[in-house]
PDB file of C-alpha atoms in Angstrom:
ATOM      1  CA  UNK A   1     -26.963  33.844 -43.708  1.00 43.00           C
ATOM      2  CA  UNK A   2     -24.193  31.363 -42.310  1.00 41.00           C
ATOM      3  CA  UNK A   3     -25.039  29.142 -40.001  1.00 45.00           C
ATOM      4  CA  UNK A   4     -23.934  30.230 -36.378  1.00 41.00           C
ATOM      5  CA  UNK A   5     -21.133  27.882 -35.001  1.00 44.00           C
ATOM      6  CA  UNK A   6     -21.843  25.870 -32.245  1.00 41.00           C
ATOM      7  CA  UNK A   7     -19.482  24.193 -29.557  1.00 40.00           C
ATOM      8  CA  UNK A   8     -19.960  20.797 -31.304  1.00 41.00           C
ATOM      9  CA  UNK A   9     -18.953  22.038 -34.700  1.00 43.00           C
ATOM     10  CA  UNK A  10     -16.296  24.720 -33.997  1.00 40.00           C
ATOM     11  CA  UNK A  11     -12.850  23.505 -34.579  1.00 44.00           C
ATOM     12  CA  UNK A  12     -11.078  22.553 -31.345  1.00 42.00           C
ATOM     13  CA  UNK A  13      -7.394  24.242 -31.097  1.00 41.00           C
ATOM     14  CA  UNK A  14      -4.548  21.890 -29.987  1.00 42.00           C
ATOM     15  CA  UNK A  15      -3.541  22.430 -26.624  1.00 40.00           C
ATOM     16  CA  UNK A  16      -0.344  23.910 -26.081  1.00 43.00           C
ATOM     17  CA  UNK A  17       1.667  23.326 -23.004  1.00 45.00           C
ATOM     18  CA  UNK A  18      -0.533  21.422 -21.345  1.00 41.00           C
ATOM     19  CA  UNK A  19       0.751  18.539 -19.182  1.00 47.00           C
ATOM     20  CA  UNK A  20      -0.034  15.379 -20.366  1.00 49.00           C
ATOM     21  CA  UNK A  21       0.218  12.031 -18.308  1.00 48.00           C
ATOM     22  CA  UNK A  22       2.760   9.495 -19.634  1.00 52.00           C
ATOM     23  CA  UNK A  23       3.715   6.316 -18.700  1.00 53.00           C
ATOM     24  CA  UNK A  24       7.377   6.284 -17.946  1.00 78.00           C
ATOM     25  CA  UNK A  25       9.800   3.216 -17.896  1.00 82.00           C
ATOM     26  CA  UNK A  26       9.802   3.260 -14.066  1.00 81.00           C
ATOM     27  CA  UNK A  27       6.168   3.282 -13.605  1.00 82.00           C
ATOM     28  CA  UNK A  28       6.161   0.502 -16.284  1.00 86.00           C
ATOM     29  CA  UNK A  29       8.917  -1.432 -14.348  1.00 89.00           C
ATOM     30  CA  UNK A  30       6.841  -0.919 -11.044  1.00 85.00           C
ATOM     31  CA  UNK A  31       3.790  -2.403 -12.833  1.00 86.00           C
ATOM     32  CA  UNK A  32       5.378  -5.325 -13.867  1.00 91.00           C
ATOM     33  CA  UNK A  33       7.105  -6.059 -10.997  1.00 91.00           C
ATOM     34  CA  UNK A  34       3.904  -5.622  -8.731  1.00 87.00           C
ATOM     35  CA  UNK A  35       2.056  -7.826 -11.363  1.00 89.00           C
ATOM     36  CA  UNK A  36       4.506 -10.619 -11.070  1.00 92.00           C
ATOM     37  CA  UNK A  37       4.385 -10.272  -7.219  1.00 91.00           C
ATOM     38  CA  UNK A  38       0.599 -10.215  -7.092  1.00 89.00           C
ATOM     39  CA  UNK A  39       0.569 -13.188  -9.607  1.00 92.00           C
ATOM     40  CA  UNK A  40       3.100 -15.285  -7.313  1.00 93.00           C
ATOM     41  CA  UNK A  41       0.996 -14.353  -4.212  1.00 90.00           C
ATOM     42  CA  UNK A  42      -2.093 -15.230  -5.389  1.00 90.00           C
ATOM     43  CA  UNK A  43      -1.362 -18.574  -7.363  1.00 92.00           C
ATOM     44  CA  UNK A  44       1.881 -19.403  -5.977  1.00 90.00           C
ATOM     45  CA  UNK A  45       0.279 -21.423  -3.040  1.00 90.00           C
ATOM     46  CA  UNK A  46      -2.039 -23.095  -5.413  1.00 90.00           C
ATOM     47  CA  UNK A  47       0.553 -23.982  -7.989  1.00 88.00           C
ATOM     48  CA  UNK A  48       2.863 -25.173  -5.744  1.00 87.00           C
ATOM     49  CA  UNK A  49       0.817 -27.324  -3.871  1.00 82.00           C
ATOM     50  CA  UNK A  50       3.352 -28.142  -0.973  1.00 84.00           C
ATOM     51  CA  UNK A  51       2.101 -27.234   2.570  1.00 88.00           C
ATOM     52  CA  UNK A  52       4.291 -24.256   4.116  1.00 91.00           C
ATOM     53  CA  UNK A  53       4.148 -25.869   7.564  1.00 90.00           C
ATOM     54  CA  UNK A  54       4.775 -29.690   6.767  1.00 89.00           C
ATOM     55  CA  UNK A  55       8.045 -30.989   8.374  1.00 90.00           C
ATOM     56  CA  UNK A  56      10.242 -33.438   6.932  1.00 88.00           C
ATOM     57  CA  UNK A  57      13.233 -33.516   9.230  1.00 88.00           C
ATOM     58  CA  UNK A  58      15.063 -36.146   7.420  1.00 89.00           C
ATOM     59  CA  UNK A  59      15.379 -33.523   4.569  1.00 89.00           C
ATOM     60  CA  UNK A  60      16.562 -30.514   6.859  1.00 89.00           C
ATOM     61  CA  UNK A  61      18.437 -27.669   5.062  1.00 90.00           C
ATOM     62  CA  UNK A  62      18.277 -29.486   1.494  1.00 89.00           C
ATOM     63  CA  UNK A  63      19.741 -27.144  -1.254  1.00 90.00           C
ATOM     64  CA  UNK A  64      17.859 -25.904  -4.098  1.00 90.00           C
ATOM     65  CA  UNK A  65      16.678 -28.690  -6.291  1.00 89.00           C
ATOM     66  CA  UNK A  66      14.041 -29.801  -8.899  1.00 86.00           C
ATOM     67  CA  UNK A  67      11.823 -31.008  -6.115  1.00 87.00           C
ATOM     68  CA  UNK A  68      12.387 -28.061  -3.649  1.00 86.00           C
ATOM     69  CA  UNK A  69      13.109 -24.736  -5.856  1.00 91.00           C
ATOM     70  CA  UNK A  70      14.246 -22.819  -2.890  1.00 90.00           C
ATOM     71  CA  UNK A  71      15.591 -25.875  -0.918  1.00 90.00           C
ATOM     72  CA  UNK A  72      14.225 -26.581   2.638  1.00 91.00           C
ATOM     73  CA  UNK A  73      14.599 -25.130   5.980  1.00 91.00           C
ATOM     74  CA  UNK A  74      15.806 -26.556   9.497  1.00 90.00           C
ATOM     75  CA  UNK A  75      12.542 -28.426   9.847  1.00 91.00           C
ATOM     76  CA  UNK A  76      12.339 -29.688   6.466  1.00 90.00           C
ATOM     77  CA  UNK A  77       9.643 -27.211   5.310  1.00 93.00           C
ATOM     78  CA  UNK A  78       9.633 -26.087   1.491  1.00 92.00           C
ATOM     79  CA  UNK A  79      10.871 -22.666   1.236  1.00 92.00           C
ATOM     80  CA  UNK A  80       9.249 -21.813  -1.853  1.00 93.00           C
ATOM     81  CA  UNK A  81       6.167 -22.740  -0.559  1.00 93.00           C
ATOM     82  CA  UNK A  82       6.744 -20.859   2.619  1.00 94.00           C
ATOM     83  CA  UNK A  83       7.672 -18.004   0.423  1.00 94.00           C
ATOM     84  CA  UNK A  84       4.497 -17.900  -1.651  1.00 93.00           C
ATOM     85  CA  UNK A  85       2.424 -18.170   1.516  1.00 94.00           C
ATOM     86  CA  UNK A  86       4.229 -15.203   3.215  1.00 93.00           C
ATOM     87  CA  UNK A  87       4.019 -13.079   0.216  1.00 92.00           C
ATOM     88  CA  UNK A  88      -0.043 -13.561   0.025  1.00 92.00           C
ATOM     89  CA  UNK A  89      -0.066 -12.655   3.707  1.00 92.00           C
ATOM     90  CA  UNK A  90       2.203  -9.595   3.467  1.00 90.00           C
ATOM     91  CA  UNK A  91       0.946  -8.192   0.468  1.00 90.00           C
ATOM     92  CA  UNK A  92      -2.819  -9.026   1.294  1.00 91.00           C
ATOM     93  CA  UNK A  93      -2.471  -7.437   4.966  1.00 92.00           C
ATOM     94  CA  UNK A  94      -0.725  -4.583   3.736  1.00 91.00           C
ATOM     95  CA  UNK A  95      -3.232  -3.723   0.741  1.00 92.00           C
ATOM     96  CA  UNK A  96      -6.307  -4.378   3.246  1.00 94.00           C
ATOM     97  CA  UNK A  97      -4.585  -1.911   5.821  1.00 94.00           C
ATOM     98  CA  UNK A  98      -4.096   0.791   3.710  1.00 93.00           C
ATOM     99  CA  UNK A  99      -7.327   0.838   1.869  1.00 94.00           C
ATOM    100  CA  UNK A 100      -9.053   0.816   5.408  1.00 94.00           C
ATOM    101  CA  UNK A 101      -7.261   3.711   6.420  1.00 94.00           C
ATOM    102  CA  UNK A 102      -7.511   5.581   3.073  1.00 94.00           C
ATOM    103  CA  UNK A 103     -11.177   5.405   3.212  1.00 94.00           C
ATOM    104  CA  UNK A 104     -11.780   7.182   6.554  1.00 94.00           C
ATOM    105  CA  UNK A 105      -8.859   9.234   6.354  1.00 94.00           C
ATOM    106  CA  UNK A 106      -9.778  10.738   3.128  1.00 94.00           C
ATOM    107  CA  UNK A 107     -13.441  11.315   4.245  1.00 93.00           C
ATOM    108  CA  UNK A 108     -12.253  12.903   7.139  1.00 94.00           C
ATOM    109  CA  UNK A 109      -9.903  15.027   5.555  1.00 93.00           C
ATOM    110  CA  UNK A 110     -12.466  16.259   3.145  1.00 92.00           C
ATOM    111  CA  UNK A 111     -14.828  16.904   5.936  1.00 92.00           C
ATOM    112  CA  UNK A 112     -12.191  19.107   7.874  1.00 93.00           C
ATOM    113  CA  UNK A 113     -11.743  21.149   4.769  1.00 91.00           C
ATOM    114  CA  UNK A 114     -15.192  21.315   3.859  1.00 89.00           C
ATOM    115  CA  UNK A 115     -16.819  22.239   7.243  1.00 88.00           C
ATOM    116  CA  UNK A 116     -13.833  24.251   8.792  1.00 84.00           C
ATOM    117  CA  UNK A 117     -14.188  26.206  12.153  1.00 87.00           C
ATOM    118  CA  UNK A 118     -14.552  23.727  15.146  1.00 91.00           C
ATOM    119  CA  UNK A 119     -14.730  20.492  13.164  1.00 91.00           C
ATOM    120  CA  UNK A 120     -11.770  21.045  11.416  1.00 91.00           C
ATOM    121  CA  UNK A 121      -9.758  22.373  14.550  1.00 93.00           C
ATOM    122  CA  UNK A 122     -11.157  18.880  16.372  1.00 94.00           C
ATOM    123  CA  UNK A 123      -9.904  16.784  13.584  1.00 93.00           C
ATOM    124  CA  UNK A 124      -6.523  18.338  13.262  1.00 92.00           C
ATOM    125  CA  UNK A 125      -6.228  18.015  16.963  1.00 93.00           C
ATOM    126  CA  UNK A 126      -6.838  14.500  16.614  1.00 92.00           C
ATOM    127  CA  UNK A 127      -4.452  14.016  13.900  1.00 91.00           C
ATOM    128  CA  UNK A 128      -1.671  15.707  16.046  1.00 90.00           C
ATOM    129  CA  UNK A 129      -2.477  13.431  18.908  1.00 89.00           C
ATOM    130  CA  UNK A 130      -2.021  10.523  16.787  1.00 87.00           C
ATOM    131  CA  UNK A 131       0.994  11.725  15.145  1.00 86.00           C
ATOM    132  CA  UNK A 132       2.277  12.110  18.775  1.00 85.00           C
ATOM    133  CA  UNK A 133       2.809   8.278  18.668  1.00 84.00           C
ATOM    134  CA  UNK A 134       4.923   6.584  16.335  1.00 83.00           C
ATOM    135  CA  UNK A 135       3.183   4.302  13.982  1.00 81.00           C
ATOM    136  CA  UNK A 136       5.123   0.970  14.583  1.00 80.00           C
ATOM    137  CA  UNK A 137       4.918   1.538  18.416  1.00 84.00           C
ATOM    138  CA  UNK A 138       1.156   1.844  17.988  1.00 85.00           C
ATOM    139  CA  UNK A 139       1.102  -1.154  16.278  1.00 85.00           C
ATOM    140  CA  UNK A 140       3.242  -2.796  18.910  1.00 83.00           C
ATOM    141  CA  UNK A 141       0.824  -1.678  21.756  1.00 83.00           C
ATOM    142  CA  UNK A 142      -2.000  -3.023  19.966  1.00 84.00           C
ATOM    143  CA  UNK A 143      -0.351  -6.274  19.117  1.00 80.00           C
ATOM    144  CA  UNK A 144       0.467  -6.593  22.720  1.00 79.00           C
ATOM    145  CA  UNK A 145      -3.017  -7.091  23.668  1.00 81.00           C
ATOM    146  CA  UNK A 146      -3.562  -9.655  21.289  1.00 78.00           C
ATOM    147  CA  UNK A 147      -0.059 -11.499  20.604  1.00 75.00           C
ATOM    148  CA  UNK A 148       0.289 -12.966  17.229  1.00 72.00           C
ATOM    149  CA  UNK A 149      -3.328 -12.247  16.127  1.00 82.00           C
ATOM    150  CA  UNK A 150      -3.961 -11.080  12.611  1.00 86.00           C
ATOM    151  CA  UNK A 151      -6.631  -8.962  13.483  1.00 88.00           C
ATOM    152  CA  UNK A 152      -4.959  -7.074  15.878  1.00 88.00           C
ATOM    153  CA  UNK A 153      -2.135  -6.202  13.598  1.00 89.00           C
ATOM    154  CA  UNK A 154      -4.610  -5.272  11.005  1.00 91.00           C
ATOM    155  CA  UNK A 155      -5.983  -2.717  13.383  1.00 91.00           C
ATOM    156  CA  UNK A 156      -2.961  -1.314  14.239  1.00 90.00           C
ATOM    157  CA  UNK A 157      -1.825  -0.569  10.754  1.00 91.00           C
ATOM    158  CA  UNK A 158      -4.901   1.009   9.568  1.00 92.00           C
ATOM    159  CA  UNK A 159      -4.734   3.122  12.775  1.00 91.00           C
ATOM    160  CA  UNK A 160      -1.205   4.261  12.160  1.00 90.00           C
ATOM    161  CA  UNK A 161      -1.781   5.201   8.686  1.00 92.00           C
ATOM    162  CA  UNK A 162      -5.038   7.130   8.410  1.00 93.00           C
ATOM    163  CA  UNK A 163      -3.356  10.119   9.400  1.00 93.00           C
ATOM    164  CA  UNK A 164      -1.331  10.596   6.521  1.00 92.00           C
ATOM    165  CA  UNK A 165      -4.713  10.314   4.044  1.00 95.00           C
ATOM    166  CA  UNK A 166      -6.374  12.917   6.702  1.00 95.00           C
ATOM    167  CA  UNK A 167      -3.558  15.516   6.126  1.00 93.00           C
ATOM    168  CA  UNK A 168      -3.050  15.112   2.555  1.00 93.00           C
ATOM    169  CA  UNK A 169      -6.657  15.046   1.220  1.00 93.00           C
ATOM    170  CA  UNK A 170      -7.309  18.075   3.440  1.00 93.00           C
ATOM    171  CA  UNK A 171      -4.665  19.921   2.368  1.00 92.00           C
ATOM    172  CA  UNK A 172      -5.663  19.163  -1.317  1.00 92.00           C
ATOM    173  CA  UNK A 173      -9.222  19.916  -0.833  1.00 91.00           C
ATOM    174  CA  UNK A 174      -8.832  23.175   0.664  1.00 90.00           C
ATOM    175  CA  UNK A 175      -7.704  25.223  -2.182  1.00 90.00           C
ATOM    176  CA  UNK A 176     -10.020  23.187  -4.566  1.00 89.00           C
ATOM    177  CA  UNK A 177     -13.227  24.434  -2.585  1.00 86.00           C
ATOM    178  CA  UNK A 178     -11.910  27.758  -2.229  1.00 84.00           C
ATOM    179  CA  UNK A 179     -11.392  27.922  -6.108  1.00 84.00           C
ATOM    180  CA  UNK A 180     -13.772  29.485  -8.878  1.00 84.00           C
ATOM    181  CA  UNK A 181     -15.144  26.194 -10.022  1.00 84.00           C
ATOM    182  CA  UNK A 182     -16.400  25.004  -6.865  1.00 81.00           C
ATOM    183  CA  UNK A 183     -17.914  28.525  -6.085  1.00 82.00           C
ATOM    184  CA  UNK A 184     -19.693  28.603  -9.859  1.00 87.00           C
ATOM    185  CA  UNK A 185     -20.790  25.102  -9.453  1.00 81.00           C
ATOM    186  CA  UNK A 186     -22.489  26.052  -6.189  1.00 79.00           C
ATOM    187  CA  UNK A 187     -24.174  29.412  -7.358  1.00 81.00           C
ATOM    188  CA  UNK A 188     -25.583  27.098 -10.139  1.00 81.00           C
ATOM    189  CA  UNK A 189     -27.224  24.950  -7.480  1.00 80.00           C
ATOM    190  CA  UNK A 190     -25.497  22.018  -7.976  1.00 81.00           C
ATOM    191  CA  UNK A 191     -25.057  19.580  -4.581  1.00 79.00           C
ATOM    192  CA  UNK A 192     -22.412  18.366  -2.485  1.00 80.00           C
ATOM    193  CA  UNK A 193     -22.366  15.191  -4.603  1.00 82.00           C
ATOM    194  CA  UNK A 194     -21.641  16.992  -7.718  1.00 84.00           C
ATOM    195  CA  UNK A 195     -18.788  18.894  -6.029  1.00 84.00           C
ATOM    196  CA  UNK A 196     -17.435  15.837  -4.640  1.00 85.00           C
ATOM    197  CA  UNK A 197     -17.683  13.866  -7.864  1.00 85.00           C
ATOM    198  CA  UNK A 198     -16.551  16.593 -10.352  1.00 87.00           C
ATOM    199  CA  UNK A 199     -13.977  18.728  -8.614  1.00 87.00           C
ATOM    200  CA  UNK A 200     -12.777  17.061  -5.385  1.00 89.00           C
ATOM    201  CA  UNK A 201     -12.235  13.606  -6.382  1.00 88.00           C
ATOM    202  CA  UNK A 202     -10.234  14.001  -9.703  1.00 89.00           C
ATOM    203  CA  UNK A 203      -8.158  16.717  -7.871  1.00 89.00           C
ATOM    204  CA  UNK A 204      -7.472  13.825  -4.789  1.00 91.00           C
ATOM    205  CA  UNK A 205      -7.108  10.759  -7.205  1.00 89.00           C
ATOM    206  CA  UNK A 206      -3.328  11.300  -8.391  1.00 87.00           C
ATOM    207  CA  UNK A 207      -2.016  12.144  -5.017  1.00 89.00           C
ATOM    208  CA  UNK A 208      -4.061   9.363  -3.182  1.00 90.00           C
ATOM    209  CA  UNK A 209      -2.897   6.718  -5.787  1.00 86.00           C
ATOM    210  CA  UNK A 210       0.636   7.790  -4.865  1.00 85.00           C
ATOM    211  CA  UNK A 211       0.095   7.967  -1.144  1.00 90.00           C
ATOM    212  CA  UNK A 212      -1.642   4.225  -1.413  1.00 90.00           C
ATOM    213  CA  UNK A 213       1.497   2.833  -2.937  1.00 85.00           C
ATOM    214  CA  UNK A 214       3.935   4.571  -0.299  1.00 87.00           C
ATOM    215  CA  UNK A 215       1.432   3.410   2.554  1.00 90.00           C
ATOM    216  CA  UNK A 216       1.270  -0.132   1.301  1.00 89.00           C
ATOM    217  CA  UNK A 217       5.015  -0.329   1.095  1.00 87.00           C
ATOM    218  CA  UNK A 218       5.223   0.883   4.575  1.00 89.00           C
ATOM    219  CA  UNK A 219       2.667  -1.442   5.969  1.00 91.00           C
ATOM    220  CA  UNK A 220       4.744  -4.332   4.325  1.00 90.00           C
ATOM    221  CA  UNK A 221       8.002  -3.182   5.944  1.00 89.00           C
ATOM    222  CA  UNK A 222       6.196  -2.903   9.413  1.00 89.00           C
ATOM    223  CA  UNK A 223       4.918  -6.353   9.189  1.00 90.00           C
ATOM    224  CA  UNK A 224       8.163  -7.941   8.413  1.00 90.00           C
ATOM    225  CA  UNK A 225       9.781  -5.835  11.018  1.00 88.00           C
ATOM    226  CA  UNK A 226       7.450  -7.039  13.756  1.00 87.00           C
ATOM    227  CA  UNK A 227       7.798 -10.607  12.477  1.00 87.00           C
ATOM    228  CA  UNK A 228      11.646 -10.149  12.524  1.00 86.00           C
ATOM    229  CA  UNK A 229      11.859  -9.117  15.951  1.00 82.00           C
ATOM    230  CA  UNK A 230       9.361 -11.690  17.075  1.00 80.00           C
ATOM    231  CA  UNK A 231       6.222  -9.746  18.215  1.00 82.00           C
ATOM    232  CA  UNK A 232       4.267 -10.103  14.937  1.00 82.00           C
ATOM    233  CA  UNK A 233       2.901 -13.227  13.518  1.00 85.00           C
ATOM    234  CA  UNK A 234       3.861 -16.304  15.179  1.00 85.00           C
ATOM    235  CA  UNK A 235       5.261 -19.517  13.928  1.00 86.00           C
ATOM    236  CA  UNK A 236       4.336 -21.713  12.173  1.00 87.00           C
ATOM    237  CA  UNK A 237       2.685 -19.112   9.910  1.00 89.00           C
ATOM    238  CA  UNK A 238       5.000 -18.062   7.158  1.00 91.00           C
ATOM    239  CA  UNK A 239       5.657 -14.488   7.082  1.00 90.00           C
ATOM    240  CA  UNK A 240       8.455 -12.594   5.480  1.00 91.00           C
ATOM    241  CA  UNK A 241      10.169 -11.256   8.733  1.00 90.00           C
ATOM    242  CA  UNK A 242       9.840 -14.201  10.651  1.00 90.00           C
ATOM    243  CA  UNK A 243      11.482 -16.329   7.948  1.00 92.00           C
ATOM    244  CA  UNK A 244      14.360 -14.235   8.159  1.00 92.00           C
ATOM    245  CA  UNK A 245      14.720 -14.479  11.676  1.00 90.00           C
ATOM    246  CA  UNK A 246      14.317 -18.206  11.539  1.00 90.00           C
ATOM    247  CA  UNK A 247      17.186 -18.594   8.838  1.00 90.00           C
ATOM    248  CA  UNK A 248      19.655 -16.037  10.269  1.00 90.00           C
ATOM    249  CA  UNK A 249      21.372 -18.658  12.232  1.00 90.00           C
ATOM    250  CA  UNK A 250      21.956 -20.811   9.040  1.00 90.00           C
ATOM    251  CA  UNK A 251      22.967 -18.213   6.744  1.00 87.00           C
ATOM    252  CA  UNK A 252      26.043 -19.799   6.054  1.00 89.00           C
ATOM    253  CA  UNK A 253      24.909 -23.296   5.497  1.00 88.00           C
ATOM    254  CA  UNK A 254      21.706 -22.153   3.472  1.00 89.00           C
ATOM    255  CA  UNK A 255      22.154 -18.609   2.474  1.00 91.00           C
ATOM    256  CA  UNK A 256      19.079 -19.107  -0.364  1.00 90.00           C
ATOM    257  CA  UNK A 257      16.930 -19.185   2.758  1.00 90.00           C
ATOM    258  CA  UNK A 258      17.262 -15.636   3.893  1.00 91.00           C
ATOM    259  CA  UNK A 259      18.313 -14.371   0.392  1.00 93.00           C
ATOM    260  CA  UNK A 260      14.669 -15.288  -0.725  1.00 92.00           C
ATOM    261  CA  UNK A 261      12.490 -13.268   1.787  1.00 93.00           C
ATOM    262  CA  UNK A 262      14.667 -10.493   1.775  1.00 93.00           C
ATOM    263  CA  UNK A 263      14.567 -10.379  -2.335  1.00 93.00           C
ATOM    264  CA  UNK A 264      10.925 -10.589  -2.461  1.00 92.00           C
ATOM    265  CA  UNK A 265      10.601  -7.529   0.123  1.00 90.00           C
ATOM    266  CA  UNK A 266      12.877  -5.580  -1.658  1.00 91.00           C
ATOM    267  CA  UNK A 267      11.215  -6.154  -4.913  1.00 91.00           C
ATOM    268  CA  UNK A 268       7.642  -5.470  -3.566  1.00 85.00           C
ATOM    269  CA  UNK A 269       8.781  -2.245  -1.821  1.00 82.00           C
ATOM    270  CA  UNK A 270      10.767  -1.232  -5.079  1.00 87.00           C
ATOM    271  CA  UNK A 271       7.566  -1.927  -7.132  1.00 87.00           C
ATOM    272  CA  UNK A 272       5.505   0.216  -4.865  1.00 81.00           C
ATOM    273  CA  UNK A 273       7.904   3.110  -4.799  1.00 80.00           C
ATOM    274  CA  UNK A 274       8.341   3.121  -8.809  1.00 85.00           C
ATOM    275  CA  UNK A 275       4.517   3.604  -9.110  1.00 78.00           C
ATOM    276  CA  UNK A 276       4.396   7.259  -8.251  1.00 68.00           C
ATOM    277  CA  UNK A 277       3.012   8.971 -11.194  1.00 58.00           C
ATOM    278  CA  UNK A 278       4.711  11.647 -13.174  1.00 55.00           C
ATOM    279  CA  UNK A 279       3.509  14.315 -15.765  1.00 49.00           C
ATOM    280  CA  UNK A 280       5.491  15.678 -18.624  1.00 45.00           C
ATOM    281  CA  UNK A 281       4.851  18.866 -20.546  1.00 39.00           C
ATOM    282  CA  UNK A 282       4.469  18.727 -24.104  1.00 37.00           C
TER     283      UNK A 282
END
């Protein structure tokens, strides 16, 4: 008698028409840009060595040179040193706020889809109430309580971003929980941890990864907007929006001062936007 084939010995037919993840040129470009900016933010202050707040009034508005690659501002402070510290502050604060919003927002979205009923209605009402206040206005209100404090800006950004994660995770989790795979797992006696680990998280991961990139870019823009209008981080701390405001009166004499933070902000947001995952049908 011939041996009965088992799943381990049976030949696997090649998948036809299944979507395969593929890294395209724009995703690769986003990763390169983000890697360069992250390296500049993490290592720039250490490699440059100059203080971002040290003043040299005898060297005001100096043009770019071998000593100061991005020149100096009106107070003689190194433009490159301030840009590196501003990038570290903006990127670090934005990532921290995005992750802090993603964890509770995702968990609440899963809980709403899982429990349903009154729990879901209460959480949806809470999210709708949060959406009634524009995100930037909410950050402004919290920042007004403690002007110029990093903690207030961080809390405001996190509170403004969690609703997006809640709504997206709830929308993705509902059809997954009602699907045949989850129902079969429950009938076989698998617990909530198994369903969460094997069904919900794989379904949520691509969408949450894209949302994390968008929310980080949104947080960077919000910080820059608050600094630009003078209600965010206060001098002499270097921040991208604050650097633009300080350089505006001297844009004709030293255009490189305002061009540097604008270019870094554009590259940072563009890198986050380019990280949107794509799928291609083979």
